[in-house]
mmCIF file with all atom_site columns, N, CA and C in Angstrom:
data_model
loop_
_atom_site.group_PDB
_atom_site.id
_atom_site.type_symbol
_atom_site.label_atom_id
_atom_site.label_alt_id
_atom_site.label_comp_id
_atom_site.label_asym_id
_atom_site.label_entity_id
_atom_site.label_seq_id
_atom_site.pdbx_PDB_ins_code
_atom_site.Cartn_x
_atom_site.Cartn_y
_atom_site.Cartn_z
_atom_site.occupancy
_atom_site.B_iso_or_equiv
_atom_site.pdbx_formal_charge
_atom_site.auth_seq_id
_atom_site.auth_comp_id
_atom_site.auth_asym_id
_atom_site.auth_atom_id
_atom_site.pdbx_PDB_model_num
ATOM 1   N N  . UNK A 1 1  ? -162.956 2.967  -97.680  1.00 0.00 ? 1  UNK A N  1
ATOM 2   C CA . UNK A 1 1  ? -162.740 4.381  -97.884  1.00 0.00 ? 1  UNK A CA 1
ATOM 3   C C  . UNK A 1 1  ? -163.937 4.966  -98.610  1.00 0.00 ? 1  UNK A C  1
ATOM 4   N N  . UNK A 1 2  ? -164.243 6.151  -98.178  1.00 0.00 ? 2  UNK A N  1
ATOM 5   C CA . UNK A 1 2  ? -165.375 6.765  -98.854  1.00 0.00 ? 2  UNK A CA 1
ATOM 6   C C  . UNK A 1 2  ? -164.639 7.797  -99.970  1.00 0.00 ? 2  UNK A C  1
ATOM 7   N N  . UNK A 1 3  ? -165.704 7.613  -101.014 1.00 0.00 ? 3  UNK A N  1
ATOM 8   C CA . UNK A 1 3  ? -165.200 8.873  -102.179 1.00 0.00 ? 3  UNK A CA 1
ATOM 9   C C  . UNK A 1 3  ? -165.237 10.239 -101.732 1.00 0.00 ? 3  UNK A C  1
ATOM 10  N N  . UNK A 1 4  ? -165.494 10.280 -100.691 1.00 0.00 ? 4  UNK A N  1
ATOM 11  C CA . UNK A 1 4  ? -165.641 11.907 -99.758  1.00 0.00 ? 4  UNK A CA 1
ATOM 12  C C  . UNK A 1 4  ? -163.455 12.308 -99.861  1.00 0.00 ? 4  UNK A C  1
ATOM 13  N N  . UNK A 1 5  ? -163.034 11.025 -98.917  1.00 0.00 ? 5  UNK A N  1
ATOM 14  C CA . UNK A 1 5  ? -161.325 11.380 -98.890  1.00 0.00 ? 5  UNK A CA 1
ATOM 15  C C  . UNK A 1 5  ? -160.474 11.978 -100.172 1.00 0.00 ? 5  UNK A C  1
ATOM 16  N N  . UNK A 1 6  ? -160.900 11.089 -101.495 1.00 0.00 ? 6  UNK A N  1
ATOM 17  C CA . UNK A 1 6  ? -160.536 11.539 -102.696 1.00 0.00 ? 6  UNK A CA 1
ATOM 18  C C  . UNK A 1 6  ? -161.255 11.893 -103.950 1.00 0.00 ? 6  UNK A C  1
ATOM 19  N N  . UNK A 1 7  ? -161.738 13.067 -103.110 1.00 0.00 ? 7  UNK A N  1
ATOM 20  C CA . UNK A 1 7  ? -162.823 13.698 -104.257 1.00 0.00 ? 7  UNK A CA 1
ATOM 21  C C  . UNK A 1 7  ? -161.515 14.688 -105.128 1.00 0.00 ? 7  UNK A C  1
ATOM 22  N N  . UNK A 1 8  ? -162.310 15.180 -106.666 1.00 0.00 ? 8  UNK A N  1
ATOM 23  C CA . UNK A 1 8  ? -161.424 15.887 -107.284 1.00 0.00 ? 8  UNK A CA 1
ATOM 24  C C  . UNK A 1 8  ? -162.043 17.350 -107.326 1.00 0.00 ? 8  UNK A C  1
ATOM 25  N N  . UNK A 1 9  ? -162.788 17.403 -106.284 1.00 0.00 ? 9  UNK A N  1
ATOM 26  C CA . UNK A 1 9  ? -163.956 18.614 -106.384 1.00 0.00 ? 9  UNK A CA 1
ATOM 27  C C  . UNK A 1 9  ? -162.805 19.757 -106.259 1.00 0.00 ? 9  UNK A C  1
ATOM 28  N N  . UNK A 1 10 ? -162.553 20.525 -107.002 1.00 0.00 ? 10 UNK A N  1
ATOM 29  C CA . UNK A 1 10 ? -161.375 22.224 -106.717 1.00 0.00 ? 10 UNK A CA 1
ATOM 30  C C  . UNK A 1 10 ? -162.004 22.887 -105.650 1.00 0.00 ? 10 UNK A C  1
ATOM 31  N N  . UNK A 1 11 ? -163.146 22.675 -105.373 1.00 0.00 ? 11 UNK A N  1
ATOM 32  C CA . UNK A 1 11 ? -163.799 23.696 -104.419 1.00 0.00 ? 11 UNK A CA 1
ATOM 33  C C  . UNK A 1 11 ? -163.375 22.995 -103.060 1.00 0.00 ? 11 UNK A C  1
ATOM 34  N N  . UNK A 1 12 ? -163.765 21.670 -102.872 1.00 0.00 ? 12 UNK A N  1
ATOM 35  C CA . UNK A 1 12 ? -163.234 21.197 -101.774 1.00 0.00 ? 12 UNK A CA 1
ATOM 36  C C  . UNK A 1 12 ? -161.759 21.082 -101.151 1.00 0.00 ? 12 UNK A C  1
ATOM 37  N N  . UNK A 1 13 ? -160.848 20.921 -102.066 1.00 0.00 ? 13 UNK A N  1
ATOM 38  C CA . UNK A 1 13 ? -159.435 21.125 -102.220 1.00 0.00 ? 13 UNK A CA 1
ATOM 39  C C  . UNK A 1 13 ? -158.972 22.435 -101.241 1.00 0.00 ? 13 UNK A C  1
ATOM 40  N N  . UNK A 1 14 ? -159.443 23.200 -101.945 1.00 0.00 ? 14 UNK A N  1
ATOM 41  C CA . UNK A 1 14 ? -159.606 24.716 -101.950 1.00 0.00 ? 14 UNK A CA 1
ATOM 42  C C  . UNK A 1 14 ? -160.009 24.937 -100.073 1.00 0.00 ? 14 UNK A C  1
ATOM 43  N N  . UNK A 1 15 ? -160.718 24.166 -99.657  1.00 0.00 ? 15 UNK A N  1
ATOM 44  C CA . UNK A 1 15 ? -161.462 24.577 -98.200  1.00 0.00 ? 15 UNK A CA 1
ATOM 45  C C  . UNK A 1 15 ? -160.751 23.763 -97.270  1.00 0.00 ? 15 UNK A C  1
ATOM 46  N N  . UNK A 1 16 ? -159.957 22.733 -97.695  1.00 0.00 ? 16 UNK A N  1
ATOM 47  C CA . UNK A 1 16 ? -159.011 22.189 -96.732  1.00 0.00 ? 16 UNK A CA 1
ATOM 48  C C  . UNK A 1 16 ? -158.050 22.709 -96.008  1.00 0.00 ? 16 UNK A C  1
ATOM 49  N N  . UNK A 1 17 ? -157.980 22.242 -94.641  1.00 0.00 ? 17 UNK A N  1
ATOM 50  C CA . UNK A 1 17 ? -157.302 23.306 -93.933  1.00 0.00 ? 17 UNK A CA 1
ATOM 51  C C  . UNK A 1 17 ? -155.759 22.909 -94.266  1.00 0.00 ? 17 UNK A C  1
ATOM 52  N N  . UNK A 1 18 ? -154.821 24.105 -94.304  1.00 0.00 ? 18 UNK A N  1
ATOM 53  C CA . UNK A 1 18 ? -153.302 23.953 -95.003  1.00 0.00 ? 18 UNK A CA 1
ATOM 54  C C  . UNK A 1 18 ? -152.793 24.497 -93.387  1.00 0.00 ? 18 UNK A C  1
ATOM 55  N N  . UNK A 1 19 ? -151.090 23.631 -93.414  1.00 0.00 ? 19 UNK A N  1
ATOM 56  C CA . UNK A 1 19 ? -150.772 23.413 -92.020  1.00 0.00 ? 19 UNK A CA 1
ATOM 57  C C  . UNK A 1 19 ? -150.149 25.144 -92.131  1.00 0.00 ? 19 UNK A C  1
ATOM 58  N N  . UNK A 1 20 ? -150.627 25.891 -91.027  1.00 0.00 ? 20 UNK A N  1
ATOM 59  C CA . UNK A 1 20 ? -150.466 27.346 -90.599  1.00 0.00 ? 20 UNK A CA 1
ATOM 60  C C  . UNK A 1 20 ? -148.506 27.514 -90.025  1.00 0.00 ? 20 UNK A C  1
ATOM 61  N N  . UNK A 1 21 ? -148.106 26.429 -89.167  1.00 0.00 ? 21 UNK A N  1
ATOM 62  C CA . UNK A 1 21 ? -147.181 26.110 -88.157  1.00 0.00 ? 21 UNK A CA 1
ATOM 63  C C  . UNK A 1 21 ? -146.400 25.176 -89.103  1.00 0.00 ? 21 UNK A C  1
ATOM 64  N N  . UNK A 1 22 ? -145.059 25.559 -89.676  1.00 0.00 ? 22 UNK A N  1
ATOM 65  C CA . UNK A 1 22 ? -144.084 24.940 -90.264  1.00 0.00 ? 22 UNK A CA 1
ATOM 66  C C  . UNK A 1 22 ? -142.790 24.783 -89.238  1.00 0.00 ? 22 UNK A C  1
ATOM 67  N N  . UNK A 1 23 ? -142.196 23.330 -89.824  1.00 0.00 ? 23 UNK A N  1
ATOM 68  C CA . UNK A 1 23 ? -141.275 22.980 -88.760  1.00 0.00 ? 23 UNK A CA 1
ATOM 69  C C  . UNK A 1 23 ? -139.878 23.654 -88.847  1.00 0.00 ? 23 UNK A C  1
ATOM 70  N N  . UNK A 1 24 ? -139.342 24.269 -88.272  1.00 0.00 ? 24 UNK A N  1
ATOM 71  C CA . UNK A 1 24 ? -137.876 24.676 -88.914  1.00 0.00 ? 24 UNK A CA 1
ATOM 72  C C  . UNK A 1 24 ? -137.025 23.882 -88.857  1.00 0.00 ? 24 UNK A C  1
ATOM 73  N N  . UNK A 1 25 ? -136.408 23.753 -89.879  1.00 0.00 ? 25 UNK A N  1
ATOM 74  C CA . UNK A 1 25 ? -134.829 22.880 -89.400  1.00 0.00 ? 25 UNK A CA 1
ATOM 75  C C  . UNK A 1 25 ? -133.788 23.580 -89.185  1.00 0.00 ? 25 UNK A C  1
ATOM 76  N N  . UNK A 1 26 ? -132.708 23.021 -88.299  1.00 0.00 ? 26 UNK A N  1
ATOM 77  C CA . UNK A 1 26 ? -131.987 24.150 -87.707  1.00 0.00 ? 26 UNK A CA 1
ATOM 78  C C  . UNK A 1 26 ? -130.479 23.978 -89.146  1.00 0.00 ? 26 UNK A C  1
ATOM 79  N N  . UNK A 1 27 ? -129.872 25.101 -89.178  1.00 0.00 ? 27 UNK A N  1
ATOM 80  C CA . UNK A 1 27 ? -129.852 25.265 -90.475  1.00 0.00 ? 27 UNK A CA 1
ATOM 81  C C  . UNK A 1 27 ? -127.695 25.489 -89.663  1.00 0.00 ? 27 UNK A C  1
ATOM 82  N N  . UNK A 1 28 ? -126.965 24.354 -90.679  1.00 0.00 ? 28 UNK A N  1
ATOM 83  C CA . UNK A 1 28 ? -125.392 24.715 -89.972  1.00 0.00 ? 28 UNK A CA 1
ATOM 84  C C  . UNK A 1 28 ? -124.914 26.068 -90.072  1.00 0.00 ? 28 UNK A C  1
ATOM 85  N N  . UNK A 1 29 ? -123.855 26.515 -89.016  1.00 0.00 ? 29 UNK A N  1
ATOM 86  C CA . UNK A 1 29 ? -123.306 27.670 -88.570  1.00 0.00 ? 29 UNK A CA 1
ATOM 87  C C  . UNK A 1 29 ? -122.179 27.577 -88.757  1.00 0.00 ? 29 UNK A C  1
ATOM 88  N N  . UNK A 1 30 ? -121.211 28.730 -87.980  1.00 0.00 ? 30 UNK A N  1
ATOM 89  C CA . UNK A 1 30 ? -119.856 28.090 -87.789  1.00 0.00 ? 30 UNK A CA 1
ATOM 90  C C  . UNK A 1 30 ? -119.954 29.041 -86.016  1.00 0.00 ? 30 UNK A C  1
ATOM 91  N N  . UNK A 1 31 ? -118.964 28.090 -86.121  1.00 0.00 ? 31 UNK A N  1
ATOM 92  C CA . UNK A 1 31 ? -118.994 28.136 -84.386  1.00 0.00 ? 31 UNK A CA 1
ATOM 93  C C  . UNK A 1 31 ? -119.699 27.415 -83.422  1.00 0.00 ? 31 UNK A C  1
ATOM 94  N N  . UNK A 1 32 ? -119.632 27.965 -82.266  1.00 0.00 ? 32 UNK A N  1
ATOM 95  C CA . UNK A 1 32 ? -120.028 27.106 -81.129  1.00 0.00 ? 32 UNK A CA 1
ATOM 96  C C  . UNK A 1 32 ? -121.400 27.373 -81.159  1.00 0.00 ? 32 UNK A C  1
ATOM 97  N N  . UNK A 1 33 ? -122.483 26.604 -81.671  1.00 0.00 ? 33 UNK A N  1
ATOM 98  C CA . UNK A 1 33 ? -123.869 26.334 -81.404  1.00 0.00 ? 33 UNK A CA 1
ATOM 99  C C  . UNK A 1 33 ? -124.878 25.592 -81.058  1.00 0.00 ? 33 UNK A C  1
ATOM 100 N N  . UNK A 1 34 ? -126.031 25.061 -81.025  1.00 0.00 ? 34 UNK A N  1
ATOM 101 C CA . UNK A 1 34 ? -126.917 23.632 -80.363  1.00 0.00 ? 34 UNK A CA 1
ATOM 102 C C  . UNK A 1 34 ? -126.580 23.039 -81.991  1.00 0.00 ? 34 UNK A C  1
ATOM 103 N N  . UNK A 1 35 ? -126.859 23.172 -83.128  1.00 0.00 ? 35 UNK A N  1
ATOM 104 C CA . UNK A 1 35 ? -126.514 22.121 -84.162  1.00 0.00 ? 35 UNK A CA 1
ATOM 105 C C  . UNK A 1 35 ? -125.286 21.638 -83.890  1.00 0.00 ? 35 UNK A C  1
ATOM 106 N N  . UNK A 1 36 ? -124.102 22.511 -84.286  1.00 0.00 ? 36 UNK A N  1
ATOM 107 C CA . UNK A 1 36 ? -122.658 21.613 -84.273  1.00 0.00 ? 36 UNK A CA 1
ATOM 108 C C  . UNK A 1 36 ? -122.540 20.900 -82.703  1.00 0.00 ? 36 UNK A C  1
ATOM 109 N N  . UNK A 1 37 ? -123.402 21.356 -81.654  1.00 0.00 ? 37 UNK A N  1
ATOM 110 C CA . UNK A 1 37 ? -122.900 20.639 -80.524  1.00 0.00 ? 37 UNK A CA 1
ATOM 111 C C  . UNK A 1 37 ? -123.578 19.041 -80.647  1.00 0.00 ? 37 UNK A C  1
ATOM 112 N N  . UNK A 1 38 ? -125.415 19.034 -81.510  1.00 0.00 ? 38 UNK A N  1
ATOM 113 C CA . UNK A 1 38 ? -125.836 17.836 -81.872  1.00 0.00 ? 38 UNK A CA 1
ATOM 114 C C  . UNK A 1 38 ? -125.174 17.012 -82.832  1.00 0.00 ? 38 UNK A C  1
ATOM 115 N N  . UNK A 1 39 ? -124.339 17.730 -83.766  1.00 0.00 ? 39 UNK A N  1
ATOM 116 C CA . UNK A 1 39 ? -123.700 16.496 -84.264  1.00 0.00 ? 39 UNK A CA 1
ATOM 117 C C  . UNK A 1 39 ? -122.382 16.045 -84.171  1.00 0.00 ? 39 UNK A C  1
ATOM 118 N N  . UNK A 1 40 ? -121.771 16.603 -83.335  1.00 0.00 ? 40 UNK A N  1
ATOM 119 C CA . UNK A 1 40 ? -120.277 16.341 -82.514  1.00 0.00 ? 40 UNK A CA 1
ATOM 120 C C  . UNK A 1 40 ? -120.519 15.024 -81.654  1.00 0.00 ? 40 UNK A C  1
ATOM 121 N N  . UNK A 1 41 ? -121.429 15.499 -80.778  1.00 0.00 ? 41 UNK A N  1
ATOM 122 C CA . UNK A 1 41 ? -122.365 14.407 -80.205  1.00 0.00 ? 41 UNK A CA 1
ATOM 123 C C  . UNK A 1 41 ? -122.687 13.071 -80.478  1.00 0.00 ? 41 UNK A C  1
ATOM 124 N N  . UNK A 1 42 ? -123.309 12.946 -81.725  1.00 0.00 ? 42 UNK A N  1
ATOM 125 C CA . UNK A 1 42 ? -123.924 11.815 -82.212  1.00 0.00 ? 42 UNK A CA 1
ATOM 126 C C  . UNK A 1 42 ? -122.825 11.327 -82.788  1.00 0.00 ? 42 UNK A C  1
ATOM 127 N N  . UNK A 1 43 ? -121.823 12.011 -83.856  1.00 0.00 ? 43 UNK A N  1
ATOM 128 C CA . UNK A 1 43 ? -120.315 11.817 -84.387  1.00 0.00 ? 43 UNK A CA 1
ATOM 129 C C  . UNK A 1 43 ? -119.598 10.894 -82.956  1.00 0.00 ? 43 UNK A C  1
ATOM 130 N N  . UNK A 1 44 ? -119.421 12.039 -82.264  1.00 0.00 ? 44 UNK A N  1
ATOM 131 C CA . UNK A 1 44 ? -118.878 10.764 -80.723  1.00 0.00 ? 44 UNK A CA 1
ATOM 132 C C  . UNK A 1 44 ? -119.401 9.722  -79.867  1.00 0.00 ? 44 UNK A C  1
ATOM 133 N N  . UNK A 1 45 ? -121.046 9.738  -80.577  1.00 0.00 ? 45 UNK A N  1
ATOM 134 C CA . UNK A 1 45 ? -121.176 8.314  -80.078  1.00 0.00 ? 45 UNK A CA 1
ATOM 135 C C  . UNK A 1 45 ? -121.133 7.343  -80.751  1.00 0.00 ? 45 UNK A C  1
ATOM 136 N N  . UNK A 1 46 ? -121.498 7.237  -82.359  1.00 0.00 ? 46 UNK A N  1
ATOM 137 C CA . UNK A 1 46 ? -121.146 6.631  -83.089  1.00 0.00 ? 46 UNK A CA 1
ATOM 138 C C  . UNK A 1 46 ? -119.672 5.712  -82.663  1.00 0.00 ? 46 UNK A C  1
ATOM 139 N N  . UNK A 1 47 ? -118.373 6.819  -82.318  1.00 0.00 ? 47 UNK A N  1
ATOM 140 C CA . UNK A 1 47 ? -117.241 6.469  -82.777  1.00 0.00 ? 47 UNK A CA 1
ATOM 141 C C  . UNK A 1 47 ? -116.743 5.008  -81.320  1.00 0.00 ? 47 UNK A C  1
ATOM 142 N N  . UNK A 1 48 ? -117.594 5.739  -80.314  1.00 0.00 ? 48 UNK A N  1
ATOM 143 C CA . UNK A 1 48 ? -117.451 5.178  -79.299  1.00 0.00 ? 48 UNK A CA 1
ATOM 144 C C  . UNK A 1 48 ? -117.767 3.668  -79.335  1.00 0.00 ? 48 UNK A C  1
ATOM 145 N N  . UNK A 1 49 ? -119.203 3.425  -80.078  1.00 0.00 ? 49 UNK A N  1
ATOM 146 C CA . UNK A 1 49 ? -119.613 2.386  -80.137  1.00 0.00 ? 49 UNK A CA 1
ATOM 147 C C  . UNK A 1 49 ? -119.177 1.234  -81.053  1.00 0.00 ? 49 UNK A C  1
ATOM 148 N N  . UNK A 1 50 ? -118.210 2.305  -82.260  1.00 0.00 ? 50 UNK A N  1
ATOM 149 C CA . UNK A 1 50 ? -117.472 1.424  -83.107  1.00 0.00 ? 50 UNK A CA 1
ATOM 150 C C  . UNK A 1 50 ? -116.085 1.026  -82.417  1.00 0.00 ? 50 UNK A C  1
ATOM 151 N N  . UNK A 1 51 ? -115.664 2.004  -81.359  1.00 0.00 ? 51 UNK A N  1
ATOM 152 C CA . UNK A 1 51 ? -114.304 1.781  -80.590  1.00 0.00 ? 51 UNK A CA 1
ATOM 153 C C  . UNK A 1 51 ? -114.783 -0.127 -79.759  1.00 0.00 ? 51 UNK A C  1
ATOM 154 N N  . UNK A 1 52 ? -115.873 0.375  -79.325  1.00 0.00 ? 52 UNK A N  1
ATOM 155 C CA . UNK A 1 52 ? -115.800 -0.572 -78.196  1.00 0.00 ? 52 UNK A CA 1
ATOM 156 C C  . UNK A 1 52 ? -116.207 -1.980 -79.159  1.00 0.00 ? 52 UNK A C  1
ATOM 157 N N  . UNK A 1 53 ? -116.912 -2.401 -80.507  1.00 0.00 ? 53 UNK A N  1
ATOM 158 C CA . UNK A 1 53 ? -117.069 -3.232 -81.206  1.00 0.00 ? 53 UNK A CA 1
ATOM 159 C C  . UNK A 1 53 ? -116.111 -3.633 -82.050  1.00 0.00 ? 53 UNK A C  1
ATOM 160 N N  . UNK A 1 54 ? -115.058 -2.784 -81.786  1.00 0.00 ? 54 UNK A N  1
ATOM 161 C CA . UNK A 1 54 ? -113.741 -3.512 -82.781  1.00 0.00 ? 54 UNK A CA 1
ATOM 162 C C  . UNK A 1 54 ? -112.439 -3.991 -81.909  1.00 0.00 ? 54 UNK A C  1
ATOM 163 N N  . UNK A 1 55 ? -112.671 -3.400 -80.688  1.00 0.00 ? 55 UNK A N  1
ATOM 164 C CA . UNK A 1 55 ? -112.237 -4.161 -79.278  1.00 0.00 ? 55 UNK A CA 1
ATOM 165 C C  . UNK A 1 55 ? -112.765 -5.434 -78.723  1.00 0.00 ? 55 UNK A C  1
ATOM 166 N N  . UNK A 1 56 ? -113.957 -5.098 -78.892  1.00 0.00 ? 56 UNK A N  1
ATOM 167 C CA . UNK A 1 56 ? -114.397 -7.276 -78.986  1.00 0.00 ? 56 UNK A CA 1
ATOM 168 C C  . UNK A 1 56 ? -114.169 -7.794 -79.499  1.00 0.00 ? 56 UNK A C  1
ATOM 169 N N  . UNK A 1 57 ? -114.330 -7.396 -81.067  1.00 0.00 ? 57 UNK A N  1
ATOM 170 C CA . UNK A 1 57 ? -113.745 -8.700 -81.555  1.00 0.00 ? 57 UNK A CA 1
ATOM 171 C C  . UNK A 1 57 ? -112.184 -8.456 -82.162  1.00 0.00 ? 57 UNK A C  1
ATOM 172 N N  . UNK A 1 58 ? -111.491 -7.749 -81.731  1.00 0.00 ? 58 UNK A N  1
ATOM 173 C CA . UNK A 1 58 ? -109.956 -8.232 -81.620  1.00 0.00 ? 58 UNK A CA 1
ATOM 174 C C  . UNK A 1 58 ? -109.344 -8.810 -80.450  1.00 0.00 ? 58 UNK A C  1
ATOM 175 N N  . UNK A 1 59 ? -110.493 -8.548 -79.074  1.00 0.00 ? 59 UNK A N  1
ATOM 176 C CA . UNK A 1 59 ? -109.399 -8.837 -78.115  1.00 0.00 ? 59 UNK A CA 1
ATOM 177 C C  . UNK A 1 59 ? -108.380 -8.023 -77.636  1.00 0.00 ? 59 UNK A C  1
ATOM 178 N N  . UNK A 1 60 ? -108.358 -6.613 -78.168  1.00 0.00 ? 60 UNK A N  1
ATOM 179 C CA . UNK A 1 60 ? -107.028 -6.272 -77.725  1.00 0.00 ? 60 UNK A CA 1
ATOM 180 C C  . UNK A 1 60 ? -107.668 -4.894 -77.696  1.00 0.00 ? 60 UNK A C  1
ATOM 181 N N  . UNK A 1 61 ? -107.218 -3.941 -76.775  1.00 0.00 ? 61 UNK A N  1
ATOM 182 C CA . UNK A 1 61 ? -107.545 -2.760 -76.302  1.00 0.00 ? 61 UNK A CA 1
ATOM 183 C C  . UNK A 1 61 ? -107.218 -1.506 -77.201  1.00 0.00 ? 61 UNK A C  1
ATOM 184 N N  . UNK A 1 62 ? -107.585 -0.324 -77.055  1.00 0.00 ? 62 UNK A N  1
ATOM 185 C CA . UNK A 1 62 ? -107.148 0.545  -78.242  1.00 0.00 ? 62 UNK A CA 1
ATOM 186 C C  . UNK A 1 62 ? -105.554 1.036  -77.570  1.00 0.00 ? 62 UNK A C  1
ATOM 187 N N  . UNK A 1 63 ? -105.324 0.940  -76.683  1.00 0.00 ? 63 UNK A N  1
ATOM 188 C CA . UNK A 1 63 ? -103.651 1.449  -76.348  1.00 0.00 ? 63 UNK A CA 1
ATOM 189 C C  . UNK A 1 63 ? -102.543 -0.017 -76.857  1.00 0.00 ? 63 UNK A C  1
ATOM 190 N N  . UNK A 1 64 ? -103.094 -0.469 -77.062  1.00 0.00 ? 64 UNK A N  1
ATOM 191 C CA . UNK A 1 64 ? -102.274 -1.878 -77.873  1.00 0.00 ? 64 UNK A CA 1
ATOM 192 C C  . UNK A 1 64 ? -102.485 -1.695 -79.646  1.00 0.00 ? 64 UNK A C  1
ATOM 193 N N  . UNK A 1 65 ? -103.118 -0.755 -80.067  1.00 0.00 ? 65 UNK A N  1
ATOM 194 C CA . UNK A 1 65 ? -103.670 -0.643 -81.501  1.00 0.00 ? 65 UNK A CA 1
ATOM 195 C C  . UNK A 1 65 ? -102.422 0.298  -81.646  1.00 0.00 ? 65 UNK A C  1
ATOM 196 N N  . UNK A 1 66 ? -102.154 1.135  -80.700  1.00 0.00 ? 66 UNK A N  1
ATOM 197 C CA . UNK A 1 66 ? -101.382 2.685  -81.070  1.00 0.00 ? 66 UNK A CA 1
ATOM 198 C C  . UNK A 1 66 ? -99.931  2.105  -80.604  1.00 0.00 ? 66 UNK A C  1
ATOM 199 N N  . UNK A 1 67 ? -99.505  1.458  -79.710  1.00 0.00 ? 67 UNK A N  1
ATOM 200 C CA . UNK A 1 67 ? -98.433  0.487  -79.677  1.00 0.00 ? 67 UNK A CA 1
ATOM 201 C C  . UNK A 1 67 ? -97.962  0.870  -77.965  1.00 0.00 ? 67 UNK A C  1
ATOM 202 N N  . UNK A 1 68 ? -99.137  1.599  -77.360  1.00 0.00 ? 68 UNK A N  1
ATOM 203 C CA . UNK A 1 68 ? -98.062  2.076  -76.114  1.00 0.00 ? 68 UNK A CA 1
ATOM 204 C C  . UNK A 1 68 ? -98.209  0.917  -74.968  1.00 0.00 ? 68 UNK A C  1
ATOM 205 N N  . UNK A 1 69 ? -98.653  -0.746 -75.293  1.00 0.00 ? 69 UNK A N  1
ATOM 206 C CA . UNK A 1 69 ? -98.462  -1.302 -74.835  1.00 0.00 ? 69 UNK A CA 1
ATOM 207 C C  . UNK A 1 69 ? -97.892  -3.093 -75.175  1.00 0.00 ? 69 UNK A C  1
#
């Protein structure tokens, strides 16, 4: 590394370019929108993937958990 990257010069500091374009984050609502629809989403795949991993290793299906078989 050269002492150029971490100089303490204020002047140089000063001439560095600062990012113009900030990222937004999308910020919760209520109602039907693209956030609550992304995390309904990810919420239901999660649940899916825990459905189908607690069905392997019991062996036994989720309509046998709730008793309708």
């Amino acid at each position: 590394m050269t002492s150029e990257n971490h100089s303490s010069d204020p002047q140089k500091e000063a001439e560095s370019p600062s990012p113009t374009k900030s990222i937004k984050k999308p910020e919760p609502a209520f109602g039907w929108n693209a956030y609550a629809e992304k995390i309904n989403g990810r919420f239901a795949m999660i649940g899916f993937v825990l459905l189908l991993l607690i069905e392997f290793l019991t062996h036994q299906d989720f309509f046998t958990w709730i008793g309708l078989r």
